[in-house]
GROMACS .gro file of C-alpha atoms in nm:
model
  500
    1MET     CA    1   1.918   1.742   1.784
    2MET     CA    2   1.993   1.666   1.373
    3THR     CA    3   1.741   1.596   1.203
    4LEU     CA    4   1.725   1.271   1.068
    5LEU     CA    5   1.455   1.212   0.836
    6GLU     CA    6   1.306   1.497   0.639
    7VAL     CA    7   1.013   1.540   0.368
    8ALA     CA    8   0.930   1.828   0.178
    9GLY     CA    9   0.598   1.913  -0.074
   10VAL     CA   10   0.454   1.602  -0.091
   11ARG     CA   11   0.182   1.543  -0.278
   12LYS     CA   12  -0.074   1.257  -0.354
   13ALA     CA   13  -0.410   1.292  -0.521
   14TYR     CA   14  -0.640   1.026  -0.566
   15PRO     CA   15  -0.939   1.030  -0.811
   16GLY     CA   16  -1.152   1.265  -0.697
   17VAL     CA   17  -0.950   1.285  -0.322
   18LEU     CA   18  -0.671   1.494  -0.300
   19ALA     CA   19  -0.466   1.342  -0.031
   20LEU     CA   20  -0.220   1.550   0.071
   21ALA     CA   21  -0.187   1.893  -0.057
   22GLY     CA   22   0.255   1.991  -0.056
   23VAL     CA   23   0.363   1.847   0.353
   24ASP     CA   24   0.708   1.921   0.481
   25LEU     CA   25   0.760   1.701   0.726
   26THR     CA   26   1.062   1.664   0.957
   27VAL     CA   27   1.167   1.407   1.224
   28ASP     CA   28   1.492   1.451   1.518
   29ALA     CA   29   1.701   1.154   1.595
   30GLY     CA   30   1.577   0.997   1.872
   31GLU     CA   31   1.273   1.168   1.891
   32VAL     CA   32   0.929   1.008   1.918
   33HIS     CA   33   0.722   1.269   1.606
   34ALA     CA   34   0.367   1.150   1.659
   35LEU     CA   35   0.112   1.203   1.353
   36LEU     CA   36  -0.244   1.291   1.411
   37GLY     CA   37  -0.541   1.358   1.220
   38GLU     CA   38  -0.922   1.192   1.167
   39ASN     CA   39  -0.949   0.997   0.961
   40GLY     CA   40  -0.846   1.074   0.544
   41ALA     CA   41  -0.598   1.386   0.696
   42GLY     CA   42  -0.367   1.188   0.452
   43LYS     CA   43  -0.161   1.035   0.798
   44SER     CA   44  -0.133   0.667   0.619
   45THR     CA   45  -0.071   0.779   0.254
   46LEU     CA   46   0.201   0.977   0.416
   47MET     CA   47   0.334   0.715   0.557
   48LYS     CA   48   0.320   0.507   0.280
   49ALA     CA   49   0.474   0.766   0.106
   50ILE     CA   50   0.786   0.763   0.339
   51ALA     CA   51   0.860   0.346   0.311
   52GLY     CA   52   0.820   0.346  -0.050
   53SER     CA   53   0.472   0.203  -0.132
   54VAL     CA   54   0.237   0.490  -0.282
   55VAL     CA   55   0.451   0.752  -0.517
   56PRO     CA   56   0.388   1.062  -0.471
   57ASP     CA   57   0.305   1.351  -0.732
   58ALA     CA   58   0.544   1.585  -0.635
   59GLY     CA   59   0.860   1.602  -0.307
   60SER     CA   60   1.168   1.494  -0.252
   61MET     CA   61   1.330   1.300   0.108
   62THR     CA   62   1.610   1.284   0.261
   63VAL     CA   63   1.706   1.036   0.520
   64GLY     CA   64   2.029   1.199   0.735
   65GLY     CA   65   2.094   1.463   0.441
   66ARG     CA   66   2.089   1.192   0.189
   67ALA     CA   67   1.813   1.192  -0.062
   68VAL     CA   68   1.580   0.895  -0.170
   69PRO     CA   69   1.333   0.814  -0.361
   70PHE     CA   70   0.975   0.753  -0.367
   71GLY     CA   71   0.780   0.400  -0.452
   72SER     CA   72   1.102   0.194  -0.354
   73PRO     CA   73   1.110   0.002  -0.040
   74GLU     CA   74   1.350  -0.160  -0.139
   75ALA     CA   75   1.554   0.214  -0.148
   76ALA     CA   76   1.395   0.287   0.165
   77ARG     CA   77   1.454  -0.017   0.367
   78SER     CA   78   1.830   0.061   0.279
   79ALA     CA   79   1.803   0.372   0.398
   80GLY     CA   80   1.680   0.236   0.754
   81ILE     CA   81   1.326   0.273   0.747
   82GLY     CA   82   1.087   0.030   0.884
   83ILE     CA   83   0.755   0.061   0.816
   84VAL     CA   84   0.448  -0.116   1.130
   85TYR     CA   85   0.112  -0.064   0.937
   86GLN     CA   86  -0.186  -0.020   1.062
   87GLU     CA   87  -0.362  -0.368   0.818
   88LEU     CA   88  -0.087  -0.559   0.883
   89SER     CA   89   0.116  -0.696   0.577
   90LEU     CA   90   0.208  -1.046   0.670
   91VAL     CA   91   0.151  -1.444   0.509
   92PRO     CA   92  -0.111  -1.637   0.668
   93GLN     CA   93  -0.032  -2.000   0.571
   94ARG     CA   94   0.381  -1.941   0.654
   95SER     CA   95   0.522  -1.915   0.975
   96ILE     CA   96   0.594  -1.714   1.238
   97ALA     CA   97   0.995  -1.722   1.104
   98GLU     CA   98   0.890  -1.693   0.770
   99ASN     CA   99   0.718  -1.363   0.844
  100VAL     CA  100   0.970  -1.150   1.094
  101MET     CA  101   1.246  -1.272   0.735
  102LEU     CA  102   1.036  -1.228   0.453
  103GLY     CA  103   1.211  -1.132   0.215
  104ARG     CA  104   1.567  -1.189   0.389
  105TRP     CA  105   1.559  -1.574   0.402
  106PRO     CA  106   1.862  -1.711   0.453
  107THR     CA  107   2.028  -1.973   0.214
  108ARG     CA  108   2.240  -2.316   0.235
  109PHE     CA  109   2.410  -2.459  -0.064
  110ALA     CA  110   2.194  -2.426  -0.419
  111GLY     CA  111   1.972  -2.157  -0.369
  112LEU     CA  112   1.863  -2.421  -0.020
  113VAL     CA  113   1.665  -2.220   0.308
  114ASP     CA  114   1.822  -2.240   0.591
  115TRP     CA  115   1.530  -2.366   0.786
  116LYS     CA  116   1.748  -2.322   1.135
  117ARG     CA  117   1.959  -2.044   1.088
  118LEU     CA  118   1.613  -1.806   1.011
  119ARG     CA  119   1.457  -1.965   1.297
  120ALA     CA  120   1.743  -1.824   1.457
  121ASP     CA  121   1.749  -1.450   1.304
  122ALA     CA  122   1.341  -1.406   1.329
  123GLU     CA  123   1.418  -1.559   1.741
  124GLY     CA  124   1.614  -1.227   1.774
  125PRO     CA  125   1.342  -0.976   1.739
  126LEU     CA  126   1.063  -1.135   1.817
  127GLU     CA  127   1.275  -1.139   2.180
  128ARG     CA  128   1.323  -0.826   2.143
  129ILE     CA  129   0.983  -0.710   2.189
  130GLY     CA  130   0.888  -1.008   2.457
  131PHE     CA  131   0.686  -1.176   2.279
  132ARG     CA  132   0.794  -1.535   2.365
  133VAL     CA  133   0.591  -1.816   2.100
  134ASP     CA  134   0.709  -2.130   1.855
  135PRO     CA  135   0.848  -1.943   1.544
  136ARG     CA  136   0.735  -2.204   1.331
  137ARG     CA  137   0.385  -2.153   1.461
  138PRO     CA  138   0.189  -2.088   1.157
  139VAL     CA  139   0.029  -1.684   1.187
  140ALA     CA  140  -0.323  -1.803   1.036
  141GLU     CA  141  -0.363  -1.966   1.368
  142LEU     CA  142  -0.250  -1.616   1.530
  143GLY     CA  143  -0.483  -1.409   1.728
  144MET     CA  144  -0.502  -1.012   1.597
  145ALA     CA  145  -0.320  -0.913   1.845
  146GLU     CA  146  -0.060  -1.166   1.846
  147ARG     CA  147  -0.048  -1.075   1.399
  148GLN     CA  148   0.037  -0.712   1.560
  149LEU     CA  149   0.343  -0.840   1.775
  150VAL     CA  150   0.479  -0.971   1.488
  151GLU     CA  151   0.445  -0.767   1.216
  152ILE     CA  152   0.647  -0.481   1.473
  153ALA     CA  153   0.880  -0.819   1.497
  154LYS     CA  154   0.951  -0.808   1.141
  155ALA     CA  155   0.994  -0.401   1.150
  156LEU     CA  156   1.277  -0.462   1.372
  157SER     CA  157   1.445  -0.734   1.197
  158SER     CA  158   1.701  -0.546   0.992
  159GLU     CA  159   1.906  -0.200   1.118
  160VAL     CA  160   1.596   0.052   1.112
  161ARG     CA  161   1.746   0.409   1.167
  162VAL     CA  162   1.340   0.592   1.093
  163LEU     CA  163   1.052   0.358   1.228
  164LEU     CA  164   0.683   0.416   1.118
  165LEU     CA  165   0.421   0.328   1.364
  166ASP     CA  166   0.067   0.293   1.175
  167GLU     CA  167  -0.170   0.263   1.450
  168PRO     CA  168   0.069  -0.057   1.655
  169THR     CA  169  -0.140  -0.039   1.963
  170SER     CA  170  -0.504  -0.067   1.784
  171ALA     CA  171  -0.518  -0.462   1.859
  172LEU     CA  172  -0.294  -0.467   2.237
  173SER     CA  173  -0.410  -0.495   2.564
  174ASP     CA  174  -0.260  -0.225   2.793
  175ARG     CA  175  -0.039  -0.469   2.873
  176GLU     CA  176   0.132  -0.581   2.538
  177ALA     CA  177   0.149  -0.191   2.476
  178THR     CA  178   0.356  -0.083   2.806
  179ARG     CA  179   0.585  -0.350   2.642
  180LEU     CA  180   0.568  -0.179   2.329
  181PHE     CA  181   0.640   0.169   2.475
  182ASP     CA  182   0.895   0.076   2.654
  183LEU     CA  183   1.113  -0.080   2.318
  184VAL     CA  184   1.044   0.255   2.151
  185GLY     CA  185   1.206   0.367   2.415
  186GLN     CA  186   1.488   0.184   2.371
  187LEU     CA  187   1.496   0.236   2.038
  188THR     CA  188   1.550   0.632   2.056
  189GLU     CA  189   1.755   0.620   2.322
  190GLN     CA  190   1.958   0.461   2.015
  191GLY     CA  191   1.892   0.760   1.814
  192VAL     CA  192   1.590   0.603   1.658
  193ALA     CA  193   1.401   0.858   1.536
  194VAL     CA  194   1.059   0.738   1.593
  195ILE     CA  195   0.700   0.847   1.386
  196TYR     CA  196   0.386   0.704   1.606
  197VAL     CA  197  -0.006   0.742   1.417
  198SER     CA  198  -0.275   0.676   1.622
  199HIS     CA  199  -0.538   0.788   1.726
  200ARG     CA  200  -0.507   0.730   2.146
  201LEU     CA  201  -0.459   1.083   2.258
  202ALA     CA  202  -0.303   0.974   2.628
  203GLU     CA  203  -0.032   0.742   2.337
  204ILE     CA  204   0.055   1.026   2.203
  205VAL     CA  205   0.102   1.299   2.543
  206ARG     CA  206   0.260   1.027   2.699
  207ILE     CA  207   0.555   0.924   2.447
  208SER     CA  208   0.589   1.188   2.165
  209ARG     CA  209   0.826   1.496   2.192
  210ARG     CA  210   0.568   1.682   1.952
  211VAL     CA  211   0.298   1.679   1.728
  212THR     CA  212   0.186   1.713   1.308
  213VAL     CA  213  -0.127   1.770   1.287
  214LEU     CA  214  -0.287   1.676   0.951
  215ARG     CA  215  -0.646   1.812   0.852
  216ASP     CA  216  -0.762   1.785   0.512
  217GLY     CA  217  -0.438   1.690   0.396
  218ARG     CA  218  -0.280   1.980   0.476
  219VAL     CA  219  -0.021   2.017   0.807
  220VAL     CA  220  -0.237   2.257   1.048
  221GLY     CA  221   0.055   2.319   1.262
  222THR     CA  222   0.365   2.084   1.521
  223VAL     CA  223   0.361   2.093   1.877
  224PRO     CA  224   0.570   2.029   2.195
  225THR     CA  225   0.373   1.768   2.340
  226GLY     CA  226   0.431   1.905   2.695
  227GLU     CA  227   0.265   2.245   2.573
  228ILE     CA  228  -0.088   2.088   2.513
  229ASP     CA  229  -0.345   1.878   2.663
  230GLU     CA  230  -0.580   1.602   2.527
  231ASP     CA  231  -0.874   1.834   2.449
  232GLY     CA  232  -0.614   2.050   2.244
  233LEU     CA  233  -0.519   1.807   2.018
  234ALA     CA  234  -0.864   1.670   1.962
  235ALA     CA  235  -0.979   2.008   1.894
  236MET     CA  236  -0.680   2.094   1.683
  237MET     CA  237  -0.741   1.786   1.486
  238VAL     CA  238  -1.093   1.865   1.427
  239GLY     CA  239  -1.068   2.213   1.374
  240ARG     CA  240  -1.381   2.211   1.664
  241ALA     CA  241  -1.402   2.112   2.016
  242THR     CA  242  -1.452   1.707   2.100
  243SER     CA  243  -1.565   1.510   2.409
  244LEU     CA  244  -1.267   1.245   2.415
  245VAL     CA  245  -1.519   0.960   2.499
  246ALA     CA  246  -1.816   0.890   2.631
  247ALA     CA  247  -1.876   0.895   3.079
  248PRO     CA  248  -1.877   0.550   3.209
  249GLY     CA  249  -2.158   0.415   3.331
  250GLY     CA  250  -2.378   0.256   3.015
  251ARG     CA  251  -2.688   0.437   2.870
  252PRO     CA  252  -2.898   0.642   3.079
  253SER     CA  253  -3.208   0.404   2.979
  254ARG     CA  254  -3.217   0.032   2.968
  255PRO     CA  255  -3.416  -0.217   2.824
  256GLY     CA  256  -3.573  -0.378   3.097
  257ASP     CA  257  -3.585  -0.767   3.131
  258ASP     CA  258  -3.926  -0.808   2.996
  259ARG     CA  259  -3.768  -0.779   2.607
  260PRO     CA  260  -3.794  -1.040   2.350
  261VAL     CA  261  -3.449  -1.223   2.409
  262ALA     CA  262  -3.312  -1.188   2.039
  263LEU     CA  263  -2.986  -1.423   2.035
  264ARG     CA  264  -2.932  -1.702   2.304
  265VAL     CA  265  -2.630  -1.901   2.330
  266ARG     CA  266  -2.588  -2.227   2.508
  267GLY     CA  267  -2.245  -2.403   2.549
  268LEU     CA  268  -2.121  -2.299   2.259
  269ALA     CA  269  -1.772  -2.397   2.232
  270ARG     CA  270  -1.469  -2.435   2.030
  271PRO     CA  271  -1.246  -2.592   2.237
  272PRO     CA  272  -0.897  -2.576   2.328
  273ARG     CA  273  -0.965  -2.146   2.269
  274LEU     CA  274  -1.334  -2.111   2.345
  275ALA     CA  275  -1.511  -2.344   2.582
  276PRO     CA  276  -1.843  -2.337   2.665
  277VAL     CA  277  -2.014  -1.988   2.648
  278ASP     CA  278  -2.405  -1.928   2.743
  279LEU     CA  279  -2.571  -1.576   2.631
  280ASP     CA  280  -2.867  -1.366   2.597
  281LEU     CA  281  -2.897  -1.090   2.428
  282ARG     CA  282  -3.219  -0.895   2.432
  283GLU     CA  283  -3.354  -0.701   2.260
  284GLY     CA  284  -3.250  -0.336   2.244
  285GLU     CA  285  -2.977  -0.412   2.449
  286ILE     CA  286  -2.612  -0.313   2.400
  287VAL     CA  287  -2.408  -0.591   2.562
  288GLY     CA  288  -2.011  -0.512   2.621
  289VAL     CA  289  -1.760  -0.791   2.577
  290PHE     CA  290  -1.416  -0.713   2.774
  291GLY     CA  291  -1.075  -0.877   2.727
  292LEU     CA  292  -0.660  -0.845   2.713
  293VAL     CA  293  -0.542  -0.970   2.390
  294GLY     CA  294  -0.567  -1.334   2.428
  295ALA     CA  295  -0.879  -1.373   2.593
  296GLY     CA  296  -1.083  -1.497   2.360
  297ARG     CA  297  -1.316  -1.232   2.234
  298THR     CA  298  -1.260  -1.228   1.871
  299ARG     CA  299  -1.349  -1.626   1.876
  300LEU     CA  300  -1.649  -1.608   2.043
  301ALA     CA  301  -1.731  -1.394   1.698
  302SER     CA  302  -1.646  -1.544   1.475
  303ALA     CA  303  -1.855  -1.878   1.583
  304LEU     CA  304  -2.164  -1.635   1.647
  305PHE     CA  305  -2.161  -1.521   1.269
  306GLY     CA  306  -2.019  -1.890   1.100
  307LEU     CA  307  -1.613  -1.805   1.079
  308GLU     CA  308  -1.501  -2.006   1.249
  309PRO     CA  309  -1.786  -2.205   1.370
  310ALA     CA  310  -1.868  -2.375   1.707
  311THR     CA  311  -1.824  -2.731   1.725
  312ALA     CA  312  -2.005  -2.785   2.012
  313GLY     CA  313  -2.361  -2.624   2.179
  314THR     CA  314  -2.678  -2.381   2.026
  315ILE     CA  315  -2.747  -2.119   1.876
  316GLU     CA  316  -3.083  -1.944   1.926
  317VAL     CA  317  -3.252  -1.593   1.668
  318ALA     CA  318  -3.562  -1.476   1.801
  319GLY     CA  319  -3.644  -1.821   1.998
  320THR     CA  320  -3.577  -2.039   1.635
  321PRO     CA  321  -3.294  -2.309   1.686
  322ARG     CA  322  -3.035  -2.169   1.405
  323ARG     CA  323  -2.738  -2.374   1.262
  324VAL     CA  324  -2.469  -2.159   1.209
  325ALA     CA  325  -2.169  -2.356   1.010
  326SER     CA  326  -2.151  -2.047   0.762
  327PRO     CA  327  -2.134  -1.660   0.693
  328ALA     CA  328  -2.446  -1.722   0.516
  329ASP     CA  329  -2.634  -1.876   0.768
  330ALA     CA  330  -2.518  -1.602   1.001
  331ILE     CA  331  -2.723  -1.359   0.811
  332ALA     CA  332  -2.977  -1.553   0.699
  333ALA     CA  333  -3.010  -1.592   1.046
  334GLY     CA  334  -3.026  -1.179   1.115
  335ILE     CA  335  -2.662  -1.207   1.234
  336GLY     CA  336  -2.432  -0.896   1.112
  337PHE     CA  337  -2.078  -0.870   1.212
  338VAL     CA  338  -1.771  -0.651   1.208
  339SER     CA  339  -1.457  -0.766   1.240
  340GLU     CA  340  -1.154  -0.598   1.353
  341SER     CA  341  -1.023  -0.665   1.073
  342ARG     CA  342  -1.161  -0.447   0.781
  343GLY     CA  343  -0.988  -0.692   0.517
  344GLN     CA  344  -1.232  -0.940   0.643
  345SER     CA  345  -1.526  -0.743   0.556
  346LEU     CA  346  -1.488  -0.523   0.256
  347VAL     CA  347  -1.462  -0.632  -0.077
  348PRO     CA  348  -1.119  -0.391  -0.214
  349LYS     CA  349  -1.201  -0.356  -0.625
  350MET     CA  350  -1.611  -0.347  -0.516
  351SER     CA  351  -1.748   0.087  -0.483
  352VAL     CA  352  -1.832   0.220  -0.156
  353ALA     CA  353  -2.224   0.115  -0.241
  354SER     CA  354  -2.150  -0.242  -0.390
  355ASN     CA  355  -1.969  -0.286   0.016
  356ILE     CA  356  -2.250  -0.126   0.154
  357THR     CA  357  -2.535  -0.314   0.005
  358LEU     CA  358  -2.379  -0.628  -0.007
  359ALA     CA  359  -2.549  -0.785   0.319
  360SER     CA  360  -2.943  -0.584   0.185
  361LEU     CA  361  -2.923  -0.696  -0.259
  362PRO     CA  362  -3.279  -0.796  -0.282
  363SER     CA  363  -3.341  -0.431  -0.146
  364VAL     CA  364  -3.206  -0.306  -0.511
  365THR     CA  365  -3.260  -0.657  -0.755
  366ARG     CA  366  -3.520  -0.747  -0.997
  367SER     CA  367  -3.540  -0.963  -1.122
  368GLY     CA  368  -3.209  -1.079  -1.043
  369LEU     CA  369  -3.024  -0.762  -1.157
  370LEU     CA  370  -2.886  -0.467  -0.994
  371ARG     CA  371  -3.086  -0.159  -0.973
  372PHE     CA  372  -2.796   0.107  -1.082
  373ASP     CA  373  -2.974   0.352  -0.865
  374ALA     CA  374  -3.136   0.226  -0.620
  375GLU     CA  375  -2.743   0.115  -0.527
  376ARG     CA  376  -2.643   0.450  -0.557
  377ARG     CA  377  -3.003   0.647  -0.351
  378GLU     CA  378  -2.936   0.371  -0.113
  379ALA     CA  379  -2.633   0.408  -0.037
  380ARG     CA  380  -2.609   0.793  -0.102
  381ARG     CA  381  -2.826   0.801   0.233
  382TYR     CA  382  -2.511   0.584   0.462
  383VAL     CA  383  -2.221   0.806   0.359
  384ASP     CA  384  -2.432   1.148   0.423
  385GLU     CA  385  -2.564   0.972   0.768
  386LEU     CA  386  -2.189   0.811   0.868
  387ARG     CA  387  -2.038   1.124   0.722
  388ILE     CA  388  -1.815   0.930   0.538
  389LYS     CA  389  -1.572   1.078   0.391
  390VAL     CA  390  -1.609   1.009   0.006
  391ALA     CA  391  -1.526   1.194  -0.304
  392SER     CA  392  -1.888   0.955  -0.468
  393PRO     CA  393  -2.033   0.644  -0.395
  394ALA     CA  394  -1.925   0.519  -0.677
  395VAL     CA  395  -1.553   0.499  -0.640
  396ASP     CA  396  -1.347   0.224  -0.466
  397VAL     CA  397  -1.436   0.081  -0.101
  398GLU     CA  398  -0.966   0.036  -0.047
  399THR     CA  399  -0.881   0.386  -0.144
  400LEU     CA  400  -1.031   0.535   0.143
  401SER     CA  401  -0.883   0.566   0.464
  402GLY     CA  402  -0.936   0.301   0.760
  403GLY     CA  403  -1.124   0.512   0.910
  404ASN     CA  404  -1.389   0.541   0.652
  405GLN     CA  405  -1.380   0.194   0.575
  406GLN     CA  406  -1.480   0.079   0.899
  407LYS     CA  407  -1.796   0.295   0.857
  408VAL     CA  408  -1.856   0.176   0.505
  409VAL     CA  409  -1.912  -0.155   0.725
  410LEU     CA  410  -2.151  -0.110   0.962
  411ALA     CA  411  -2.307   0.099   0.683
  412ARG     CA  412  -2.343  -0.282   0.507
  413TRP     CA  413  -2.546  -0.374   0.811
  414SER     CA  414  -2.745  -0.076   0.953
  415CYS     CA  415  -2.872  -0.134   0.551
  416SER     CA  416  -2.915  -0.524   0.583
  417GLY     CA  417  -3.175  -0.483   0.862
  418SER     CA  418  -2.996  -0.769   1.102
  419ARG     CA  419  -3.147  -0.790   1.399
  420VAL     CA  420  -2.825  -0.882   1.554
  421LEU     CA  421  -2.497  -0.720   1.504
  422VAL     CA  422  -2.184  -0.850   1.670
  423LEU     CA  423  -1.924  -0.581   1.655
  424ASP     CA  424  -1.571  -0.716   1.723
  425ASP     CA  425  -1.332  -0.362   1.820
  426PRO     CA  426  -1.530  -0.143   1.542
  427THR     CA  427  -1.335   0.151   1.667
  428ARG     CA  428  -1.028  -0.032   1.656
  429GLY     CA  429  -0.811   0.270   1.393
  430ILE     CA  430  -1.047   0.488   1.453
  431ASP     CA  431  -1.020   0.857   1.517
  432VAL     CA  432  -1.149   1.081   1.811
  433ALA     CA  433  -1.443   1.197   1.581
  434ALA     CA  434  -1.527   0.856   1.435
  435LYS     CA  435  -1.614   0.745   1.727
  436GLU     CA  436  -1.851   0.921   1.849
  437GLU     CA  437  -2.049   0.850   1.543
  438VAL     CA  438  -1.991   0.515   1.572
  439PHE     CA  439  -2.110   0.569   1.955
  440ALA     CA  440  -2.417   0.764   1.826
  441LEU     CA  441  -2.568   0.514   1.569
  442VAL     CA  442  -2.491   0.202   1.818
  443ARG     CA  443  -2.716   0.348   2.021
  444ARG     CA  444  -2.965   0.409   1.773
  445LEU     CA  445  -2.980   0.070   1.585
  446ALA     CA  446  -3.066  -0.082   1.979
  447ALA     CA  447  -3.291   0.186   1.957
  448ASP     CA  448  -3.418   0.080   1.736
  449GLY     CA  449  -3.448  -0.278   1.834
  450VAL     CA  450  -3.120  -0.386   1.749
  451ALA     CA  451  -2.986  -0.685   2.019
  452VAL     CA  452  -2.618  -0.576   1.944
  453LEU     CA  453  -2.292  -0.800   2.094
  454TYR     CA  454  -2.045  -0.493   2.108
  455LEU     CA  455  -1.690  -0.694   2.170
  456THR     CA  456  -1.356  -0.411   2.275
  457SER     CA  457  -1.009  -0.437   2.450
  458GLU     CA  458  -1.122  -0.077   2.583
  459VAL     CA  459  -1.305  -0.126   2.899
  460ARG     CA  460  -1.385   0.270   2.925
  461GLU     CA  461  -1.610   0.140   2.597
  462ALA     CA  462  -1.722  -0.133   2.729
  463ARG     CA  463  -1.800   0.105   3.031
  464ALA     CA  464  -1.964   0.436   2.794
  465LEU     CA  465  -2.191   0.198   2.572
  466ALA     CA  466  -2.322  -0.089   2.727
  467ASP     CA  467  -2.604  -0.192   2.958
  468ARG     CA  468  -2.381  -0.496   3.097
  469VAL     CA  469  -2.048  -0.616   3.070
  470LEU     CA  470  -1.940  -0.919   3.042
  471VAL     CA  471  -1.540  -1.022   3.075
  472MET     CA  472  -1.378  -1.330   2.914
  473ALA     CA  473  -1.041  -1.465   3.013
  474GLY     CA  474  -0.909  -1.770   2.916
  475GLY     CA  475  -1.203  -1.841   2.591
  476ARG     CA  476  -1.463  -1.839   2.875
  477VAL     CA  477  -1.639  -1.561   3.100
  478VAL     CA  478  -1.513  -1.515   3.444
  479ALA     CA  479  -1.709  -1.208   3.516
  480GLU     CA  480  -2.025  -0.999   3.439
  481VAL     CA  481  -2.009  -0.664   3.581
  482GLU     CA  482  -2.240  -0.317   3.575
  483PRO     CA  483  -2.093  -0.069   3.367
  484SER     CA  484  -2.081   0.133   3.667
  485ALA     CA  485  -1.831  -0.085   3.756
  486THR     CA  486  -1.388   0.020   3.817
  487GLU     CA  487  -1.243  -0.016   3.509
  488GLU     CA  488  -0.945  -0.138   3.854
  489ASP     CA  489  -1.177  -0.428   3.869
  490ILE     CA  490  -1.294  -0.526   3.560
  491MET     CA  491  -0.899  -0.543   3.479
  492ALA     CA  492  -0.917  -0.732   3.759
  493LYS     CA  493  -1.145  -0.919   3.646
  494ALA     CA  494  -1.023  -1.033   3.345
  495GLY     CA  495  -0.672  -1.079   3.417
  496GLY     CA  496  -0.698  -1.478   3.459
  497ALA     CA  497  -0.540  -1.695   3.137
  498HIS     CA  498  -0.506  -1.679   2.818
  499VAL     CA  499  -0.525  -1.892   2.516
  500GLY     CA  500  -0.357  -1.789   2.187
   0.00000   0.00000   0.00000
């Protein structure tokens, strides 16, 4: 095959961190080339460098034999490079069509936008990925999975020769992911080169021809996918053998029904996207909530934390009725929340230490003044415990990889002493080793008496971690199953109607 994309000697350093240490990569036309590595290995930095949004300290890039300068998204687009970022780059207040065609709105006389043509131009890439939606609808009304589909359509709205996909299925259901794989297959048949970043090893084995593994900013090796299995990839990625996921069937021991109820919800609703939900969550219990895209999982989580307050129903925490109309109300009630979107949970320009202690300021302040030594000490404990890869807790959290940012959010609620923890897809975009650490932390919190509501789009995780599993469809809880139930049974129950 002909080499379409070549990067050579790419180096990028941030304060205290060498993100890329002279990376070389070649991708052939018509090839799906997977990029694999732990959080902080340098995958996203390399993707951003190729797309023009990060300027490397050294290195070169060619597309089709022609040099393409780094640091220019426009030059990258002109060379036929398109990207779907892990952290979406949409404008929520604008319509789907406006986002798909962002930066390329058609105009008529006097520079006025041709709205009819804009919508028509957007419908093409939306139909191409099978996303049937009114293009006039604001992105703010969409769930995370639907926003991801808009981002993919945006990348395909211009002629691409090289498509960069950074965790493209992290918020998609199996059905949506399969549709994406079919689309990737069609693109490669047309000669498009695809660089595919994912922590889901089964996906990499399924769709890629070659895999390049990064570790600590360096290329460990490039292997044909047909010559290595998932366990081999995991070992190559972390430098040691590791289990891919906890065995299904729930925890070895589960709290009894005599444990006090930590969270009681009755008739909690926000029509039309969240129907009345009843829920009891006991101290030390992990309750999984599984649902496909649009099932209402995130709507339920947002209602419990006051991000999208319920318009009906009641919430009790430790037997006390609570009005949760805002995140401040939820925190005061002892409810912590980890969003599926790290951007909602972090303050990018603040340090890692400040983000960790954000929900527990009384423990690191005196007379209203921040005790920096106490903040650093508390943060360092969680940085070490969760193996957050950072040079110092004093650096800005925005410089961390996506997986390490998610660990910071988990550390915050562990530090705050919340008695109820709502986790909405907390392992989205996190690698195998980091997943093991998250699972261990969740189990430890439960062992300490924290009640955990674990919402996930992955059946495996629900079965592996939960004491019992609630299944959602169409904005309501449609079933409760034991974690020993088969994936097929759970998926069948989840296959009901969907809401946006």
